[in-house]
Amino acid sequence: QKEVEQNSGPLSVPEGAIASLNCTYSDRGSQSFFWYRQYSGKSPELIMSIYSNGDKEDGRFTAQLNKASQYVSLLIRDSQPSDSATYLCAVKGGGGSNYKLTFGKGTLLTVNP
Amino acid sequence: EAGVVQSPRYKIIEKKQPVAFWCNPISGHNTLYWYLQNLGQGPELLIRYENEEAVDDSQLPKDRFSAERLKGVDSTLKIQPAELGDSAVYLCASSYHSGADTQYFGPGTRLTVL
């Protein structure tokens, strides 16, 4: 059974600070890693994907992947109140299914003005 | 480009009643997914369609849940009879194909079973 673990939070940061969100996964065969943002009462929205070890930057967002440690993280620089949402880590591949997306429970982020 | 459309957005029913959810994926997307999201949890896959074919329904509770995707476009998810524990948000998502990494989610249907 593939598992994706996240700290449920809430994680509270002041406006302008760096928010760091973490995720671990159990299946070493996992190949693709994603971060979704979900505002309260809304559906998940893909914000970052990463496939190889290292960092991937997109604007204020940086995804980091360490396959040896089975760890993926999301950094949000210059956090804004509009970043307040639940961030879902999702993993794909391995475990006999290359197509199934397995989500963590999500981390609630609150950015305080 | 229109997004994934779902209806109804909200549904309140009494236990043991049937209920159905409808989904219209993004035009041209061959793969359609139904997810269940409980409060405080991430989405969990119920069933995945490739065109008309249900290629992964291992997580669908087949004693009370059923789904169909006639003509490979719209899809309907049904629960009969509903139980209290079925209260959740039912999300539909679509992608160009199963190998595509980006899944686009609809707004979901929030089901409350009394």
mmCIF file of C-alpha atoms in Angstrom:
data_model
loop_
_atom_site.group_PDB
_atom_site.id
_atom_site.type_symbol
_atom_site.label_atom_id
_atom_site.label_comp_id
_atom_site.label_asym_id
_atom_site.label_seq_id
_atom_site.Cartn_x
_atom_site.Cartn_y
_atom_site.Cartn_z
ATOM 1 C CA GLN A 1 0.000 0.000 0.000
ATOM 2 C CA LYS A 2 1.579 3.202 -1.156
ATOM 3 C CA GLU A 3 1.584 5.919 1.502
ATOM 4 C CA VAL A 4 2.203 9.627 1.334
ATOM 5 C CA GLU A 5 2.719 11.407 4.627
ATOM 6 C CA GLN A 6 2.403 15.094 5.357
ATOM 7 C CA ASN A 7 2.275 17.140 8.525
ATOM 8 C CA SER A 8 -1.352 18.252 8.700
ATOM 9 C CA GLY A 9 -0.404 21.563 10.313
ATOM 10 C CA PRO A 10 -1.648 24.145 10.537
ATOM 11 C CA LEU A 11 1.538 25.886 9.501
ATOM 12 C CA SER A 12 1.400 29.589 10.229
ATOM 13 C CA VAL A 13 3.900 32.055 8.747
ATOM 14 C CA PRO A 14 3.984 35.844 8.580
ATOM 15 C CA GLU A 15 3.571 37.626 5.265
ATOM 16 C CA GLY A 16 6.843 37.820 3.376
ATOM 17 C CA ALA A 17 8.370 34.789 5.095
ATOM 18 C CA ILE A 18 9.356 31.458 3.545
ATOM 19 C CA ALA A 19 6.851 28.628 4.038
ATOM 20 C CA SER A 20 8.305 25.125 3.978
ATOM 21 C CA LEU A 21 6.033 22.160 3.354
ATOM 22 C CA ASN A 22 7.265 18.596 3.615
ATOM 23 C CA CYS A 23 6.186 15.207 2.366
ATOM 24 C CA THR A 24 7.535 11.657 2.574
ATOM 25 C CA TYR A 25 6.465 8.668 0.548
ATOM 26 C CA SER A 26 6.796 4.941 1.066
ATOM 27 C CA ASP A 27 7.137 3.487 -2.448
ATOM 28 C CA ARG A 28 10.703 3.709 -3.760
ATOM 29 C CA GLY A 29 9.409 3.018 -7.251
ATOM 30 C CA SER A 30 7.505 6.302 -7.353
ATOM 31 C CA GLN A 31 8.490 8.357 -10.343
ATOM 32 C CA SER A 32 6.502 11.565 -10.415
ATOM 33 C CA PHE A 33 5.772 14.021 -7.644
ATOM 34 C CA PHE A 34 3.279 16.829 -7.469
ATOM 35 C CA TRP A 35 2.090 19.641 -5.283
ATOM 36 C CA TYR A 36 -1.539 20.682 -5.439
ATOM 37 C CA ARG A 37 -3.064 23.712 -3.789
ATOM 38 C CA GLN A 38 -6.619 23.509 -2.495
ATOM 39 C CA TYR A 39 -8.454 26.557 -1.238
ATOM 40 C CA SER A 40 -11.220 25.947 1.273
ATOM 41 C CA GLY A 41 -14.303 24.605 -0.468
ATOM 42 C CA LYS A 42 -12.536 24.436 -3.827
ATOM 43 C CA SER A 43 -10.978 21.670 -5.896
ATOM 44 C CA PRO A 44 -7.242 20.848 -6.018
ATOM 45 C CA GLU A 45 -5.097 22.789 -8.494
ATOM 46 C CA LEU A 46 -1.697 21.585 -9.703
ATOM 47 C CA ILE A 47 1.037 24.102 -8.912
ATOM 48 C CA MET A 48 4.297 22.122 -9.222
ATOM 49 C CA SER A 49 5.573 18.837 -10.587
ATOM 50 C CA ILE A 50 9.038 17.339 -10.185
ATOM 51 C CA TYR A 51 10.572 14.144 -11.537
ATOM 52 C CA SER A 52 14.304 14.137 -10.790
ATOM 53 C CA ASN A 53 16.429 14.785 -7.747
ATOM 54 C CA GLY A 54 17.200 18.397 -6.973
ATOM 55 C CA ASP A 55 15.323 21.644 -7.090
ATOM 56 C CA LYS A 56 12.764 23.000 -9.517
ATOM 57 C CA GLU A 57 11.804 26.650 -9.355
ATOM 58 C CA ASP A 58 8.701 28.368 -10.695
ATOM 59 C CA GLY A 59 8.241 31.935 -9.582
ATOM 60 C CA ARG A 60 7.958 32.034 -5.805
ATOM 61 C CA PHE A 61 7.637 28.248 -5.604
ATOM 62 C CA THR A 62 10.506 25.758 -5.373
ATOM 63 C CA ALA A 63 9.972 22.005 -5.274
ATOM 64 C CA GLN A 64 12.763 19.816 -3.930
ATOM 65 C CA LEU A 65 13.085 16.063 -4.426
ATOM 66 C CA ASN A 66 15.392 13.577 -2.707
ATOM 67 C CA LYS A 67 14.585 10.059 -3.889
ATOM 68 C CA ALA A 68 17.180 8.427 -1.647
ATOM 69 C CA SER A 69 15.431 9.870 1.390
ATOM 70 C CA GLN A 70 11.981 9.499 -0.205
ATOM 71 C CA TYR A 71 11.329 13.108 0.554
ATOM 72 C CA VAL A 72 9.785 15.962 -1.391
ATOM 73 C CA SER A 73 9.245 19.504 -0.240
ATOM 74 C CA LEU A 74 7.719 22.766 -1.399
ATOM 75 C CA LEU A 75 9.132 26.162 -0.509
ATOM 76 C CA ILE A 76 7.055 29.290 -0.951
ATOM 77 C CA ARG A 77 9.099 32.475 -0.869
ATOM 78 C CA ASP A 78 7.664 35.878 0.011
ATOM 79 C CA SER A 79 4.487 34.220 1.277
ATOM 80 C CA GLN A 80 1.279 36.145 0.665
ATOM 81 C CA PRO A 81 -2.090 35.898 2.428
ATOM 82 C CA SER A 82 -3.446 34.571 -0.878
ATOM 83 C CA ASP A 83 -1.173 31.536 -0.426
ATOM 84 C CA SER A 84 -3.287 30.466 2.556
ATOM 85 C CA ALA A 85 -4.657 27.073 1.534
ATOM 86 C CA THR A 86 -4.171 23.353 1.999
ATOM 87 C CA TYR A 87 -1.202 21.973 0.072
ATOM 88 C CA LEU A 88 -1.504 18.381 -1.068
ATOM 89 C CA CYS A 89 1.502 16.264 -1.936
ATOM 90 C CA ALA A 90 0.809 13.586 -4.549
ATOM 91 C CA VAL A 91 2.922 10.743 -5.880
ATOM 92 C CA LYS A 92 2.593 8.692 -9.037
ATOM 93 C CA GLY A 93 4.165 5.546 -10.382
ATOM 94 C CA GLY A 94 5.618 2.404 -8.868
ATOM 95 C CA GLY A 95 3.688 -0.190 -6.856
ATOM 96 C CA GLY A 96 2.305 -1.876 -9.943
ATOM 97 C CA SER A 97 0.498 1.243 -11.143
ATOM 98 C CA ASN A 98 2.149 3.881 -13.269
ATOM 99 C CA TYR A 99 -1.021 5.884 -13.516
ATOM 100 C CA LYS A 100 -2.462 6.117 -10.050
ATOM 101 C CA LEU A 101 -2.017 9.365 -8.165
ATOM 102 C CA THR A 102 -1.766 8.911 -4.389
ATOM 103 C CA PHE A 103 -2.354 11.986 -2.256
ATOM 104 C CA GLY A 104 -1.262 12.873 1.238
ATOM 105 C CA LYS A 105 -3.709 14.366 3.710
ATOM 106 C CA GLY A 106 -2.465 17.873 3.034
ATOM 107 C CA THR A 107 -0.884 20.636 5.106
ATOM 108 C CA LEU A 108 -2.946 23.685 5.976
ATOM 109 C CA LEU A 109 -0.908 26.858 5.483
ATOM 110 C CA THR A 110 -1.970 30.191 6.943
ATOM 111 C CA VAL A 111 -0.098 33.348 5.950
ATOM 112 C CA ASN A 112 -0.730 36.150 8.402
ATOM 113 C CA PRO A 113 -0.742 39.772 7.131
ATOM 114 C CA GLU B 1 -11.392 26.328 -22.628
ATOM 115 C CA ALA B 2 -14.153 25.148 -20.332
ATOM 116 C CA GLY B 3 -13.083 23.222 -17.269
ATOM 117 C CA VAL B 4 -14.447 20.023 -15.811
ATOM 118 C CA VAL B 5 -18.132 20.427 -15.050
ATOM 119 C CA GLN B 6 -19.884 18.606 -12.253
ATOM 120 C CA SER B 7 -23.433 18.594 -11.007
ATOM 121 C CA PRO B 8 -25.037 18.930 -8.636
ATOM 122 C CA ARG B 9 -22.677 20.979 -6.493
ATOM 123 C CA TYR B 10 -24.454 20.008 -3.310
ATOM 124 C CA LYS B 11 -26.744 17.131 -2.447
ATOM 125 C CA ILE B 12 -28.486 16.256 0.801
ATOM 126 C CA ILE B 13 -30.246 12.919 1.067
ATOM 127 C CA GLU B 14 -31.430 10.527 3.721
ATOM 128 C CA LYS B 15 -29.633 7.250 4.251
ATOM 129 C CA LYS B 16 -30.725 4.345 2.095
ATOM 130 C CA GLN B 17 -31.700 6.718 -0.723
ATOM 131 C CA PRO B 18 -29.984 6.571 -4.113
ATOM 132 C CA VAL B 19 -27.908 9.443 -5.462
ATOM 133 C CA ALA B 20 -26.132 10.177 -8.729
ATOM 134 C CA PHE B 21 -23.370 12.577 -9.688
ATOM 135 C CA TRP B 22 -22.619 13.771 -13.192
ATOM 136 C CA CYS B 23 -19.332 14.856 -14.740
ATOM 137 C CA ASN B 24 -18.436 16.403 -18.085
ATOM 138 C CA PRO B 25 -14.646 16.371 -18.644
ATOM 139 C CA ILE B 26 -12.579 18.837 -20.608
ATOM 140 C CA SER B 27 -13.100 18.368 -24.328
ATOM 141 C CA GLY B 28 -10.534 16.011 -25.817
ATOM 142 C CA HIS B 29 -9.554 14.427 -22.523
ATOM 143 C CA ASN B 30 -9.653 10.654 -22.838
ATOM 144 C CA THR B 31 -9.066 9.834 -19.190
ATOM 145 C CA LEU B 32 -11.639 10.515 -16.517
ATOM 146 C CA TYR B 33 -11.250 9.963 -12.796
ATOM 147 C CA TRP B 34 -13.657 9.894 -9.884
ATOM 148 C CA TYR B 35 -12.188 10.688 -6.478
ATOM 149 C CA LEU B 36 -13.607 10.713 -2.981
ATOM 150 C CA GLN B 37 -12.372 13.351 -0.547
ATOM 151 C CA ASN B 38 -13.262 13.126 3.115
ATOM 152 C CA LEU B 39 -12.828 16.136 5.376
ATOM 153 C CA GLY B 40 -9.193 16.648 6.288
ATOM 154 C CA GLN B 41 -8.005 14.013 3.822
ATOM 155 C CA GLY B 42 -6.530 13.992 0.351
ATOM 156 C CA PRO B 43 -8.549 12.738 -2.621
ATOM 157 C CA GLU B 44 -8.730 8.962 -3.015
ATOM 158 C CA LEU B 45 -9.228 7.410 -6.424
ATOM 159 C CA LEU B 46 -12.457 5.465 -6.896
ATOM 160 C CA ILE B 47 -12.317 4.690 -10.589
ATOM 161 C CA ARG B 48 -10.387 5.645 -13.714
ATOM 162 C CA TYR B 49 -11.738 5.509 -17.263
ATOM 163 C CA GLU B 50 -9.845 5.366 -20.511
ATOM 164 C CA ASN B 51 -12.499 6.419 -22.997
ATOM 165 C CA GLU B 52 -15.452 4.114 -22.233
ATOM 166 C CA GLU B 53 -13.429 1.478 -20.398
ATOM 167 C CA ALA B 54 -13.068 1.366 -16.621
ATOM 168 C CA VAL B 55 -9.372 0.447 -16.397
ATOM 169 C CA ASP B 56 -8.966 0.821 -12.629
ATOM 170 C CA ASP B 57 -11.964 0.327 -10.342
ATOM 171 C CA SER B 58 -10.176 -1.543 -7.576
ATOM 172 C CA GLN B 59 -11.089 1.080 -4.975
ATOM 173 C CA LEU B 60 -14.764 1.329 -5.933
ATOM 174 C CA PRO B 61 -17.085 -0.316 -3.349
ATOM 175 C CA LYS B 62 -19.010 -2.303 -5.874
ATOM 176 C CA ASP B 63 -21.757 -3.418 -3.524
ATOM 177 C CA ARG B 64 -23.262 0.069 -3.531
ATOM 178 C CA PHE B 65 -21.284 2.192 -5.995
ATOM 179 C CA SER B 66 -21.486 2.061 -9.761
ATOM 180 C CA ALA B 67 -20.191 4.229 -12.549
ATOM 181 C CA GLU B 68 -20.506 4.525 -16.274
ATOM 182 C CA ARG B 69 -18.991 6.566 -19.055
ATOM 183 C CA LEU B 70 -21.123 6.018 -22.089
ATOM 184 C CA LYS B 71 -19.630 7.202 -25.398
ATOM 185 C CA GLY B 72 -16.408 8.007 -23.617
ATOM 186 C CA VAL B 73 -17.366 11.545 -22.661
ATOM 187 C CA ASP B 74 -19.726 12.263 -19.756
ATOM 188 C CA SER B 75 -19.708 10.058 -16.704
ATOM 189 C CA THR B 76 -22.133 9.265 -13.925
ATOM 190 C CA LEU B 77 -21.289 7.932 -10.473
ATOM 191 C CA LYS B 78 -24.118 6.368 -8.516
ATOM 192 C CA ILE B 79 -24.551 5.258 -4.922
ATOM 193 C CA GLN B 80 -27.420 2.973 -3.998
ATOM 194 C CA PRO B 81 -28.239 2.839 -1.162
ATOM 195 C CA ALA B 82 -26.344 5.699 0.465
ATOM 196 C CA GLU B 83 -24.941 5.299 3.963
ATOM 197 C CA LEU B 84 -24.019 7.913 6.559
ATOM 198 C CA GLY B 85 -20.337 7.267 5.922
ATOM 199 C CA ASP B 86 -20.699 8.263 2.277
ATOM 200 C CA SER B 87 -20.896 11.934 3.250
ATOM 201 C CA ALA B 88 -17.922 13.498 1.467
ATOM 202 C CA VAL B 89 -16.921 15.499 -1.575
ATOM 203 C CA TYR B 90 -16.928 13.574 -4.845
ATOM 204 C CA LEU B 91 -14.420 15.004 -7.301
ATOM 205 C CA CYS B 92 -14.218 14.337 -11.003
ATOM 206 C CA ALA B 93 -10.968 14.963 -12.868
ATOM 207 C CA SER B 94 -9.786 14.508 -16.419
ATOM 208 C CA SER B 95 -6.524 14.386 -18.356
ATOM 209 C CA TYR B 96 -5.485 13.926 -21.980
ATOM 210 C CA HIS B 97 -4.487 10.348 -21.227
ATOM 211 C CA SER B 98 -3.445 8.222 -18.266
ATOM 212 C CA GLY B 99 0.210 9.067 -18.740
ATOM 213 C CA ALA B 100 -0.443 12.791 -18.637
ATOM 214 C CA ASP B 101 0.719 14.292 -15.384
ATOM 215 C CA THR B 102 -1.753 17.110 -15.164
ATOM 216 C CA GLN B 103 -5.178 16.166 -13.922
ATOM 217 C CA TYR B 104 -7.776 18.909 -14.000
ATOM 218 C CA PHE B 105 -10.322 18.734 -11.228
ATOM 219 C CA GLY B 106 -13.930 19.773 -11.301
ATOM 220 C CA PRO B 107 -15.534 21.742 -8.453
ATOM 221 C CA GLY B 108 -16.846 18.590 -6.807
ATOM 222 C CA THR B 109 -20.189 17.504 -5.399
ATOM 223 C CA ARG B 110 -20.587 17.770 -1.656
ATOM 224 C CA LEU B 111 -22.809 14.930 -0.467
ATOM 225 C CA THR B 112 -24.466 14.949 2.940
ATOM 226 C CA VAL B 113 -26.257 11.789 4.041
ATOM 227 C CA LEU B 114 -28.640 12.268 6.984
#
